[in-house]
mmCIF file of N, CA and C in Angstrom:
data_model
loop_
_atom_site.group_PDB
_atom_site.id
_atom_site.type_symbol
_atom_site.label_atom_id
_atom_site.label_comp_id
_atom_site.label_asym_id
_atom_site.label_seq_id
_atom_site.Cartn_x
_atom_site.Cartn_y
_atom_site.Cartn_z
ATOM 1 N N MET A 131 23.051 8.578 7.657
ATOM 2 C CA MET A 131 21.865 7.889 7.200
ATOM 3 C C MET A 131 21.737 8.075 5.691
ATOM 4 N N THR A 132 21.486 6.992 4.993
ATOM 5 C CA THR A 132 21.297 7.083 3.550
ATOM 6 C C THR A 132 19.823 7.077 3.236
ATOM 7 N N ARG A 133 19.471 7.782 2.192
ATOM 8 C CA ARG A 133 18.074 7.823 1.755
ATOM 9 C C ARG A 133 17.981 7.089 0.442
ATOM 10 N N ASN A 134 17.172 6.062 0.413
ATOM 11 C CA ASN A 134 16.911 5.343 -0.825
ATOM 12 C C ASN A 134 15.634 5.885 -1.424
ATOM 13 N N ARG A 135 15.694 6.193 -2.688
ATOM 14 C CA ARG A 135 14.494 6.669 -3.367
ATOM 15 C C ARG A 135 13.616 5.468 -3.662
ATOM 16 N N VAL A 136 12.381 5.514 -3.186
ATOM 17 C CA VAL A 136 11.447 4.422 -3.390
ATOM 18 C C VAL A 136 10.763 4.624 -4.727
ATOM 19 N N PRO A 137 10.610 3.567 -5.523
ATOM 20 C CA PRO A 137 9.952 3.698 -6.821
ATOM 21 C C PRO A 137 8.539 4.246 -6.698
ATOM 22 N N THR A 138 7.990 4.671 -7.828
ATOM 23 C CA THR A 138 6.729 5.402 -7.790
ATOM 24 C C THR A 138 5.478 4.547 -7.704
ATOM 25 N N GLU A 139 5.247 3.609 -8.606
ATOM 26 C CA GLU A 139 3.954 2.933 -8.593
ATOM 27 C C GLU A 139 4.085 1.460 -8.907
ATOM 28 N N ALA A 140 3.147 0.673 -8.380
ATOM 29 C CA ALA A 140 2.995 -0.745 -8.664
ATOM 30 C C ALA A 140 4.257 -1.522 -8.364
ATOM 31 N N PHE A 141 4.747 -1.425 -7.163
ATOM 32 C CA PHE A 141 5.906 -2.218 -6.812
ATOM 33 C C PHE A 141 5.540 -3.229 -5.740
ATOM 34 N N ILE A 142 6.463 -4.148 -5.496
ATOM 35 C CA ILE A 142 6.206 -5.261 -4.596
ATOM 36 C C ILE A 142 6.599 -4.867 -3.183
ATOM 37 N N ILE A 143 5.672 -5.033 -2.235
ATOM 38 C CA ILE A 143 5.963 -4.800 -0.825
ATOM 39 C C ILE A 143 6.268 -6.152 -0.209
ATOM 40 N N THR A 144 7.430 -6.258 0.408
ATOM 41 C CA THR A 144 7.830 -7.501 1.044
ATOM 42 C C THR A 144 8.636 -7.186 2.297
ATOM 43 N N PHE A 145 8.670 -8.099 3.214
ATOM 44 C CA PHE A 145 9.484 -7.918 4.408
ATOM 45 C C PHE A 145 10.907 -8.408 4.182
ATOM 46 N N ASP A 146 11.162 -9.120 3.120
ATOM 47 C CA ASP A 146 12.482 -9.671 2.842
ATOM 48 C C ASP A 146 13.347 -8.584 2.225
ATOM 49 N N THR A 147 14.209 -7.979 3.035
ATOM 50 C CA THR A 147 15.054 -6.890 2.543
ATOM 51 C C THR A 147 16.509 -7.306 2.453
ATOM 52 N N GLY A 148 16.790 -8.590 2.559
ATOM 53 C CA GLY A 148 18.163 -9.072 2.554
ATOM 54 C C GLY A 148 18.929 -8.734 1.292
ATOM 55 N N ASP A 149 18.287 -8.774 0.135
ATOM 56 C CA ASP A 149 18.999 -8.522 -1.116
ATOM 57 C C ASP A 149 18.868 -7.082 -1.603
ATOM 58 N N GLY A 150 18.217 -6.226 -0.831
ATOM 59 C CA GLY A 150 18.078 -4.828 -1.226
ATOM 60 C C GLY A 150 16.972 -4.583 -2.229
ATOM 61 N N ASN A 151 16.218 -5.618 -2.581
ATOM 62 C CA ASN A 151 15.153 -5.466 -3.571
ATOM 63 C C ASN A 151 13.778 -5.575 -2.937
ATOM 64 N N ALA A 152 13.613 -5.039 -1.753
ATOM 65 C CA ALA A 152 12.323 -5.131 -1.073
ATOM 66 C C ALA A 152 11.239 -4.382 -1.837
ATOM 67 N N PHE A 153 11.628 -3.362 -2.559
ATOM 68 C CA PHE A 153 10.659 -2.564 -3.286
ATOM 69 C C PHE A 153 11.073 -2.555 -4.753
ATOM 70 N N ARG A 154 10.455 -3.417 -5.548
ATOM 71 C CA ARG A 154 10.787 -3.543 -6.960
ATOM 72 C C ARG A 154 9.639 -3.005 -7.787
ATOM 73 N N ARG A 155 9.958 -2.202 -8.766
ATOM 74 C CA ARG A 155 8.913 -1.541 -9.555
ATOM 75 C C ARG A 155 8.734 -2.230 -10.902
ATOM 76 N N PRO A 156 7.580 -2.877 -11.110
ATOM 77 C CA PRO A 156 7.315 -3.453 -12.415
ATOM 78 C C PRO A 156 6.997 -2.417 -13.485
ATOM 79 N N ARG A 157 6.367 -1.302 -13.123
ATOM 80 C CA ARG A 157 6.052 -0.276 -14.118
ATOM 81 C C ARG A 157 6.073 1.094 -13.449
ATOM 82 N N GLY A 158 6.185 2.144 -14.226
ATOM 83 C CA GLY A 158 6.312 3.492 -13.694
ATOM 84 C C GLY A 158 4.994 4.181 -13.460
ATOM 85 N N GLY A 159 5.071 5.419 -12.989
ATOM 86 C CA GLY A 159 3.887 6.213 -12.736
ATOM 87 C C GLY A 159 4.268 7.676 -12.663
ATOM 88 N N ASP A 160 3.312 8.527 -12.309
ATOM 89 C CA ASP A 160 3.595 9.960 -12.286
ATOM 90 C C ASP A 160 4.049 10.461 -10.921
ATOM 91 N N GLY A 161 4.086 9.609 -9.912
ATOM 92 C CA GLY A 161 4.576 10.029 -8.600
ATOM 93 C C GLY A 161 3.529 10.689 -7.726
ATOM 94 N N TYR A 162 2.270 10.697 -8.130
ATOM 95 C CA TYR A 162 1.220 11.313 -7.333
ATOM 96 C C TYR A 162 0.255 10.245 -6.862
ATOM 97 N N PRO A 163 -0.124 10.258 -5.642
ATOM 98 C CA PRO A 163 0.377 11.095 -4.555
ATOM 99 C C PRO A 163 1.661 10.515 -3.964
ATOM 100 N N PRO A 164 2.471 11.371 -3.350
ATOM 101 C CA PRO A 164 3.694 10.857 -2.724
ATOM 102 C C PRO A 164 3.342 9.965 -1.536
ATOM 103 N N TYR A 165 4.251 9.050 -1.202
ATOM 104 C CA TYR A 165 3.971 8.112 -0.121
ATOM 105 C C TYR A 165 5.260 7.684 0.566
ATOM 106 N N ASP A 166 5.108 7.120 1.742
ATOM 107 C CA ASP A 166 6.198 6.516 2.511
ATOM 108 C C ASP A 166 5.802 5.095 2.846
ATOM 109 N N ILE A 167 6.802 4.250 3.000
ATOM 110 C CA ILE A 167 6.581 2.897 3.517
ATOM 111 C C ILE A 167 7.546 2.737 4.671
ATOM 112 N N GLU A 168 7.002 2.418 5.832
ATOM 113 C CA GLU A 168 7.868 2.282 7.005
ATOM 114 C C GLU A 168 7.649 0.947 7.693
ATOM 115 N N ARG A 169 8.737 0.414 8.223
ATOM 116 C CA ARG A 169 8.673 -0.803 9.022
ATOM 117 C C ARG A 169 8.406 -0.377 10.460
ATOM 118 N N LEU A 170 7.381 -0.967 11.065
ATOM 119 C CA LEU A 170 7.010 -0.658 12.439
ATOM 120 C C LEU A 170 7.578 -1.727 13.368
ATOM 121 N N PRO A 171 7.719 -1.405 14.652
ATOM 122 C CA PRO A 171 8.202 -2.423 15.591
ATOM 123 C C PRO A 171 7.244 -3.615 15.623
ATOM 124 N N PRO A 172 7.777 -4.831 15.711
ATOM 125 C CA PRO A 172 6.902 -6.013 15.776
ATOM 126 C C PRO A 172 5.970 -5.934 16.978
ATOM 127 N N GLN A 173 4.804 -6.512 16.831
ATOM 128 C CA GLN A 173 3.825 -6.532 17.908
ATOM 129 C C GLN A 173 3.376 -7.978 18.101
ATOM 130 N N LYS A 174 3.644 -8.522 19.268
ATOM 131 C CA LYS A 174 3.318 -9.921 19.570
ATOM 132 C C LYS A 174 3.929 -10.864 18.542
ATOM 133 N N GLY A 175 5.150 -10.561 18.114
ATOM 134 C CA GLY A 175 5.845 -11.416 17.166
ATOM 135 C C GLY A 175 5.408 -11.267 15.730
ATOM 136 N N THR A 176 4.507 -10.341 15.448
ATOM 137 C CA THR A 176 3.995 -10.135 14.085
ATOM 138 C C THR A 176 4.703 -8.945 13.452
ATOM 139 N N GLU A 177 5.235 -9.145 12.243
ATOM 140 C CA GLU A 177 5.887 -8.056 11.532
ATOM 141 C C GLU A 177 4.833 -7.088 11.010
ATOM 142 N N ARG A 178 5.189 -5.766 11.006
ATOM 143 C CA ARG A 178 4.219 -4.745 10.603
ATOM 144 C C ARG A 178 4.862 -3.714 9.688
ATOM 145 N N LEU A 179 4.056 -3.226 8.744
ATOM 146 C CA LEU A 179 4.438 -2.123 7.860
ATOM 147 C C LEU A 179 3.318 -1.092 7.852
ATOM 148 N N ARG A 180 3.675 0.134 7.503
ATOM 149 C CA ARG A 180 2.666 1.180 7.296
ATOM 150 C C ARG A 180 2.986 1.898 5.981
ATOM 151 N N VAL A 181 1.978 1.976 5.120
ATOM 152 C CA VAL A 181 2.077 2.750 3.884
ATOM 153 C C VAL A 181 1.299 4.033 4.131
ATOM 154 N N THR A 182 1.949 5.186 3.967
ATOM 155 C CA THR A 182 1.309 6.475 4.203
ATOM 156 C C THR A 182 1.333 7.285 2.915
ATOM 157 N N LEU A 183 0.159 7.723 2.474
ATOM 158 C CA LEU A 183 0.043 8.543 1.275
ATOM 159 C C LEU A 183 -0.395 9.951 1.646
ATOM 160 N N ALA A 184 0.186 10.952 0.998
ATOM 161 C CA ALA A 184 -0.196 12.346 1.205
ATOM 162 C C ALA A 184 -1.382 12.653 0.300
ATOM 163 N N VAL A 185 -2.571 12.750 0.900
ATOM 164 C CA VAL A 185 -3.808 12.934 0.129
ATOM 165 C C VAL A 185 -4.557 14.186 0.587
ATOM 166 N N ALA A 186 -3.832 15.257 0.796
ATOM 167 C CA ALA A 186 -4.457 16.504 1.235
ATOM 168 C C ALA A 186 -5.537 16.920 0.250
ATOM 169 N N GLY A 187 -6.670 17.339 0.778
ATOM 170 C CA GLY A 187 -7.774 17.790 -0.052
ATOM 171 C C GLY A 187 -8.794 16.710 -0.362
ATOM 172 N N PHE A 188 -8.477 15.452 -0.047
ATOM 173 C CA PHE A 188 -9.420 14.359 -0.276
ATOM 174 C C PHE A 188 -10.207 14.087 0.999
ATOM 175 N N ALA A 189 -11.507 13.925 0.851
ATOM 176 C CA ALA A 189 -12.360 13.528 1.971
ATOM 177 C C ALA A 189 -12.372 12.000 2.036
ATOM 178 N N GLU A 190 -12.788 11.470 3.177
ATOM 179 C CA GLU A 190 -12.819 10.024 3.361
ATOM 180 C C GLU A 190 -13.654 9.324 2.288
ATOM 181 N N ASN A 191 -14.790 9.929 1.924
ATOM 182 C CA ASN A 191 -15.663 9.300 0.921
ATOM 183 C C ASN A 191 -15.119 9.418 -0.509
ATOM 184 N N GLU A 192 -14.018 10.119 -0.702
ATOM 185 C CA GLU A 192 -13.388 10.235 -2.013
ATOM 186 C C GLU A 192 -12.209 9.276 -2.178
ATOM 187 N N LEU A 193 -11.958 8.467 -1.152
ATOM 188 C CA LEU A 193 -10.853 7.515 -1.164
ATOM 189 C C LEU A 193 -11.378 6.099 -1.063
ATOM 190 N N ASP A 194 -10.683 5.173 -1.699
ATOM 191 C CA ASP A 194 -11.054 3.770 -1.641
ATOM 192 C C ASP A 194 -9.787 2.942 -1.475
ATOM 193 N N VAL A 195 -9.776 2.062 -0.482
ATOM 194 C CA VAL A 195 -8.659 1.158 -0.242
ATOM 195 C C VAL A 195 -9.202 -0.258 -0.334
ATOM 196 N N SER A 196 -8.588 -1.085 -1.181
ATOM 197 C CA SER A 196 -9.047 -2.464 -1.331
ATOM 198 C C SER A 196 -7.856 -3.377 -1.603
ATOM 199 N N VAL A 197 -8.074 -4.668 -1.369
ATOM 200 C CA VAL A 197 -7.088 -5.688 -1.704
ATOM 201 C C VAL A 197 -7.718 -6.568 -2.770
ATOM 202 N N GLU A 198 -7.046 -6.640 -3.916
ATOM 203 C CA GLU A 198 -7.545 -7.406 -5.052
ATOM 204 C C GLU A 198 -6.420 -8.301 -5.562
ATOM 205 N N ALA A 199 -6.581 -9.613 -5.381
ATOM 206 C CA ALA A 199 -5.620 -10.601 -5.906
ATOM 207 C C ALA A 199 -4.175 -10.266 -5.524
ATOM 208 N N ASN A 200 -3.897 -10.188 -4.222
ATOM 209 C CA ASN A 200 -2.564 -9.881 -3.692
ATOM 210 C C ASN A 200 -2.047 -8.509 -4.126
ATOM 211 N N GLN A 201 -2.945 -7.575 -4.358
ATOM 212 C CA GLN A 201 -2.555 -6.208 -4.664
ATOM 213 C C GLN A 201 -3.331 -5.260 -3.764
ATOM 214 N N LEU A 202 -2.602 -4.359 -3.131
ATOM 215 C CA LEU A 202 -3.213 -3.277 -2.366
ATOM 216 C C LEU A 202 -3.474 -2.157 -3.366
ATOM 217 N N VAL A 203 -4.751 -1.787 -3.515
ATOM 218 C CA VAL A 203 -5.131 -0.766 -4.493
ATOM 219 C C VAL A 203 -5.740 0.411 -3.748
ATOM 220 N N ILE A 204 -5.173 1.599 -3.958
ATOM 221 C CA ILE A 204 -5.680 2.827 -3.343
ATOM 222 C C ILE A 204 -6.118 3.749 -4.464
ATOM 223 N N ARG A 205 -7.375 4.155 -4.412
ATOM 224 C CA ARG A 205 -7.913 5.055 -5.436
ATOM 225 C C ARG A 205 -8.438 6.317 -4.772
ATOM 226 N N GLY A 206 -8.286 7.422 -5.473
ATOM 227 C CA GLY A 206 -8.827 8.685 -5.005
ATOM 228 C C GLY A 206 -9.457 9.430 -6.154
ATOM 229 N N LYS A 207 -10.657 9.953 -5.914
ATOM 230 C CA LYS A 207 -11.340 10.747 -6.941
ATOM 231 C C LYS A 207 -12.049 11.891 -6.248
ATOM 232 N N GLN A 208 -11.566 13.098 -6.489
ATOM 233 C CA GLN A 208 -12.185 14.274 -5.890
ATOM 234 C C GLN A 208 -13.388 14.698 -6.708
ATOM 235 N N THR A 209 -14.429 15.086 -5.992
ATOM 236 C CA THR A 209 -15.606 15.615 -6.668
ATOM 237 C C THR A 209 -15.359 17.091 -6.975
ATOM 238 N N GLU A 210 -15.854 17.513 -8.092
ATOM 239 C CA GLU A 210 -15.683 18.916 -8.504
ATOM 240 C C GLU A 210 -16.508 19.821 -7.605
ATOM 241 N N ARG A 211 -15.865 20.827 -7.055
ATOM 242 C CA ARG A 211 -16.550 21.773 -6.169
ATOM 243 C C ARG A 211 -16.783 23.060 -6.959
ATOM 244 N N GLU A 212 -17.997 23.212 -7.432
ATOM 245 C CA GLU A 212 -18.294 24.321 -8.340
ATOM 246 C C GLU A 212 -18.864 25.553 -7.644
ATOM 247 N N GLU A 213 -19.061 25.483 -6.332
ATOM 248 C CA GLU A 213 -19.692 26.616 -5.659
ATOM 249 C C GLU A 213 -18.766 27.824 -5.517
ATOM 250 N N ALA A 214 -17.454 27.617 -5.705
ATOM 251 C CA ALA A 214 -16.509 28.718 -5.521
ATOM 252 C C ALA A 214 -16.313 29.502 -6.822
ATOM 253 N N ASP A 215 -16.077 30.812 -6.668
ATOM 254 C CA ASP A 215 -15.750 31.671 -7.800
ATOM 255 C C ASP A 215 -14.259 31.975 -7.678
ATOM 256 N N TYR A 216 -13.427 31.151 -8.341
ATOM 257 C CA TYR A 216 -11.980 31.249 -8.189
ATOM 258 C C TYR A 216 -11.414 32.464 -8.915
ATOM 259 N N LEU A 217 -10.531 33.193 -8.253
ATOM 260 C CA LEU A 217 -9.732 34.222 -8.904
ATOM 261 C C LEU A 217 -8.475 33.584 -9.484
ATOM 262 N N PHE A 218 -7.977 32.567 -8.797
ATOM 263 C CA PHE A 218 -6.838 31.777 -9.265
ATOM 264 C C PHE A 218 -7.042 30.365 -8.760
ATOM 265 N N ARG A 219 -6.791 29.404 -9.598
ATOM 266 C CA ARG A 219 -6.965 28.011 -9.175
ATOM 267 C C ARG A 219 -5.655 27.261 -9.386
ATOM 268 N N GLY A 220 -4.933 27.029 -8.292
ATOM 269 C CA GLY A 220 -3.655 26.318 -8.344
ATOM 270 C C GLY A 220 -3.726 24.927 -7.757
ATOM 271 N N ILE A 221 -4.815 24.615 -7.075
ATOM 272 C CA ILE A 221 -4.988 23.287 -6.491
ATOM 273 C C ILE A 221 -5.949 22.525 -7.391
ATOM 274 N N ALA A 222 -5.395 21.584 -8.110
ATOM 275 C CA ALA A 222 -6.203 20.847 -9.075
ATOM 276 C C ALA A 222 -6.977 19.728 -8.397
ATOM 277 N N SER A 223 -8.187 19.490 -8.872
ATOM 278 C CA SER A 223 -8.935 18.297 -8.480
ATOM 279 C C SER A 223 -8.479 17.203 -9.418
ATOM 280 N N ARG A 224 -7.963 16.127 -8.845
ATOM 281 C CA ARG A 224 -7.479 15.062 -9.699
ATOM 282 C C ARG A 224 -7.782 13.724 -9.087
ATOM 283 N N GLN A 225 -7.648 12.715 -9.883
ATOM 284 C CA GLN A 225 -7.849 11.371 -9.382
ATOM 285 C C GLN A 225 -6.530 10.615 -9.481
ATOM 286 N N PHE A 226 -6.431 9.524 -8.719
ATOM 287 C CA PHE A 226 -5.216 8.734 -8.760
ATOM 288 C C PHE A 226 -5.552 7.284 -8.447
ATOM 289 N N GLN A 227 -4.609 6.439 -8.775
ATOM 290 C CA GLN A 227 -4.662 5.037 -8.370
ATOM 291 C C GLN A 227 -3.235 4.591 -8.101
ATOM 292 N N ARG A 228 -3.014 4.014 -6.937
ATOM 293 C CA ARG A 228 -1.723 3.442 -6.559
ATOM 294 C C ARG A 228 -1.929 1.954 -6.351
ATOM 295 N N VAL A 229 -1.031 1.156 -6.893
ATOM 296 C CA VAL A 229 -1.124 -0.291 -6.753
ATOM 297 C C VAL A 229 0.181 -0.802 -6.176
ATOM 298 N N PHE A 230 0.070 -1.587 -5.096
ATOM 299 C CA PHE A 230 1.218 -2.220 -4.463
ATOM 300 C C PHE A 230 0.971 -3.722 -4.441
ATOM 301 N N ALA A 231 1.859 -4.499 -5.021
ATOM 302 C CA ALA A 231 1.748 -5.954 -4.944
ATOM 303 C C ALA A 231 2.242 -6.375 -3.557
ATOM 304 N N ILE A 232 1.455 -7.169 -2.863
ATOM 305 C CA ILE A 232 1.856 -7.633 -1.540
ATOM 306 C C ILE A 232 2.051 -9.142 -1.582
ATOM 307 N N GLU A 233 3.054 -9.599 -0.863
ATOM 308 C CA GLU A 233 3.382 -11.021 -0.909
ATOM 309 C C GLU A 233 2.379 -11.850 -0.122
ATOM 310 N N ASP A 234 2.359 -13.139 -0.403
ATOM 311 C CA ASP A 234 1.476 -14.056 0.313
ATOM 312 C C ASP A 234 1.740 -13.981 1.812
ATOM 313 N N GLY A 235 0.683 -14.088 2.590
ATOM 314 C CA GLY A 235 0.813 -14.044 4.037
ATOM 315 C C GLY A 235 0.692 -12.656 4.634
ATOM 316 N N MET A 236 0.630 -11.629 3.794
ATOM 317 C CA MET A 236 0.479 -10.266 4.289
ATOM 318 C C MET A 236 -1.003 -9.919 4.312
ATOM 319 N N GLU A 237 -1.394 -9.155 5.325
ATOM 320 C CA GLU A 237 -2.797 -8.793 5.489
ATOM 321 C C GLU A 237 -2.907 -7.298 5.788
ATOM 322 N N VAL A 238 -3.784 -6.623 5.069
ATOM 323 C CA VAL A 238 -4.081 -5.218 5.337
ATOM 324 C C VAL A 238 -5.085 -5.202 6.481
ATOM 325 N N THR A 239 -4.711 -4.574 7.603
ATOM 326 C CA THR A 239 -5.555 -4.620 8.798
ATOM 327 C C THR A 239 -6.392 -3.378 9.008
ATOM 328 N N GLY A 240 -6.068 -2.279 8.327
ATOM 329 C CA GLY A 240 -6.867 -1.077 8.516
ATOM 330 C C GLY A 240 -6.261 0.124 7.829
ATOM 331 N N ALA A 241 -7.050 1.190 7.782
ATOM 332 C CA ALA A 241 -6.609 2.442 7.178
ATOM 333 C C ALA A 241 -7.215 3.590 7.969
ATOM 334 N N SER A 242 -6.464 4.691 8.068
ATOM 335 C CA SER A 242 -6.977 5.870 8.769
ATOM 336 C C SER A 242 -6.545 7.118 8.008
ATOM 337 N N LEU A 243 -7.387 8.147 8.078
ATOM 338 C CA LEU A 243 -7.126 9.420 7.413
ATOM 339 C C LEU A 243 -7.050 10.497 8.482
ATOM 340 N N ARG A 244 -5.859 11.086 8.624
ATOM 341 C CA ARG A 244 -5.653 12.159 9.606
ATOM 342 C C ARG A 244 -4.743 13.233 9.008
ATOM 343 N N ASN A 245 -5.165 14.472 9.107
ATOM 344 C CA ASN A 245 -4.356 15.613 8.671
ATOM 345 C C ASN A 245 -3.836 15.467 7.245
ATOM 346 N N GLY A 246 -4.669 14.948 6.358
ATOM 347 C CA GLY A 246 -4.282 14.821 4.959
ATOM 348 C C GLY A 246 -3.377 13.640 4.650
ATOM 349 N N LEU A 247 -3.167 12.749 5.628
ATOM 350 C CA LEU A 247 -2.334 11.565 5.420
ATOM 351 C C LEU A 247 -3.184 10.310 5.572
ATOM 352 N N LEU A 248 -3.148 9.460 4.565
ATOM 353 C CA LEU A 248 -3.847 8.182 4.604
ATOM 354 C C LEU A 248 -2.832 7.121 5.000
ATOM 355 N N ALA A 249 -3.019 6.514 6.173
ATOM 356 C CA ALA A 249 -2.103 5.492 6.690
ATOM 357 C C ALA A 249 -2.770 4.129 6.582
ATOM 358 N N ILE A 250 -2.074 3.178 5.961
ATOM 359 C CA ILE A 250 -2.588 1.826 5.766
ATOM 360 C C ILE A 250 -1.664 0.857 6.486
ATOM 361 N N GLU A 251 -2.232 0.076 7.389
ATOM 362 C CA GLU A 251 -1.458 -0.857 8.210
ATOM 363 C C GLU A 251 -1.454 -2.239 7.556
ATOM 364 N N ILE A 252 -0.268 -2.852 7.517
ATOM 365 C CA ILE A 252 -0.104 -4.177 6.928
ATOM 366 C C ILE A 252 0.667 -5.043 7.916
ATOM 367 N N ILE A 253 0.225 -6.280 8.087
ATOM 368 C CA ILE A 253 0.955 -7.216 8.942
ATOM 369 C C ILE A 253 1.268 -8.482 8.152
ATOM 370 N N ARG A 254 2.262 -9.207 8.644
ATOM 371 C CA ARG A 254 2.554 -10.521 8.085
ATOM 372 C C ARG A 254 2.518 -11.508 9.232
ATOM 373 N N HIS A 255 1.610 -12.448 9.104
ATOM 374 C CA HIS A 255 1.488 -13.483 10.116
ATOM 375 C C HIS A 255 2.673 -14.429 10.011
ATOM 376 N N ASP A 256 2.985 -15.078 11.126
ATOM 377 C CA ASP A 256 4.009 -16.105 11.085
ATOM 378 C C ASP A 256 3.574 -17.190 10.115
ATOM 379 N N PRO A 257 4.497 -17.631 9.267
ATOM 380 C CA PRO A 257 4.109 -18.662 8.311
ATOM 381 C C PRO A 257 3.725 -19.954 9.030
ATOM 382 N N VAL A 258 2.707 -20.597 8.503
ATOM 383 C CA VAL A 258 2.257 -21.865 9.061
ATOM 384 C C VAL A 258 2.966 -22.972 8.298
ATOM 385 N N HIS A 259 3.716 -23.777 9.034
ATOM 386 C CA HIS A 259 4.430 -24.882 8.414
ATOM 387 C C HIS A 259 3.590 -26.139 8.547
ATOM 388 N N LEU A 260 3.102 -26.595 7.436
ATOM 389 C CA LEU A 260 2.271 -27.794 7.419
ATOM 390 C C LEU A 260 3.118 -28.997 7.052
ATOM 391 N N VAL A 261 2.923 -30.046 7.784
ATOM 392 C CA VAL A 261 3.554 -31.313 7.453
ATOM 393 C C VAL A 261 2.433 -32.266 7.087
ATOM 394 N N ARG A 262 2.532 -32.816 5.905
ATOM 395 C CA ARG A 262 1.494 -33.708 5.432
ATOM 396 C C ARG A 262 2.098 -35.063 5.124
ATOM 397 N N LYS A 263 1.533 -36.087 5.679
ATOM 398 C CA LYS A 263 2.001 -37.453 5.456
ATOM 399 C C LYS A 263 1.425 -37.949 4.143
ATOM 400 N N ILE A 264 2.293 -38.448 3.282
ATOM 401 C CA ILE A 264 1.892 -38.989 1.993
ATOM 402 C C ILE A 264 1.970 -40.512 2.087
ATOM 403 N N ASN A 265 0.861 -41.149 1.858
ATOM 404 C CA ASN A 265 0.832 -42.611 1.880
ATOM 405 C C ASN A 265 1.480 -43.175 0.630
ATOM 406 N N ILE A 266 2.186 -44.268 0.805
ATOM 407 C CA ILE A 266 2.846 -44.950 -0.307
ATOM 408 C C ILE A 266 2.041 -46.202 -0.609
ATOM 409 N N SER A 267 1.609 -46.315 -1.820
ATOM 410 C CA SER A 267 0.857 -47.509 -2.193
ATOM 411 C C SER A 267 1.812 -48.481 -2.895
ATOM 412 N N THR A 268 1.498 -49.724 -2.768
ATOM 413 C CA THR A 268 2.302 -50.747 -3.427
ATOM 414 C C THR A 268 1.601 -51.211 -4.675
ATOM 415 N N ALA A 269 2.364 -51.399 -5.705
ATOM 416 C CA ALA A 269 1.807 -51.855 -6.963
ATOM 417 C C ALA A 269 1.699 -53.388 -6.929
ATOM 418 N N GLU A 270 0.593 -53.937 -7.338
ATOM 419 C CA GLU A 270 0.430 -55.393 -7.337
ATOM 420 C C GLU A 270 0.292 -55.922 -8.712
#
């Protein structure tokens, strides 16, 4: 089994993997938080993907998942917890934003947070092929 390193931030998610460029990165990032993208078995003929981000330490109300102009945007902002008197602080409170461009016809159907992993489900509906009759007018 070969492991392909997936680019870090703002890349295109597509189901078309024929040319090996299913995940193309327009710009770089710092790699936080780490994530996986997996192809799930089709369900009722619908193709499915899952994007999973490792967001340990974030509460549900500190995360935001939205779709803006064909982009899946995931933001996280931890609130500062000042009640503790730290002897050593190695776990930083930080914020992040991950942006994934999604192709036309893809729909984000839901997100769940379990055991520090944020899983986002994406489906692609079968394309609708429209046939439109164009009338031909005669010039007089």
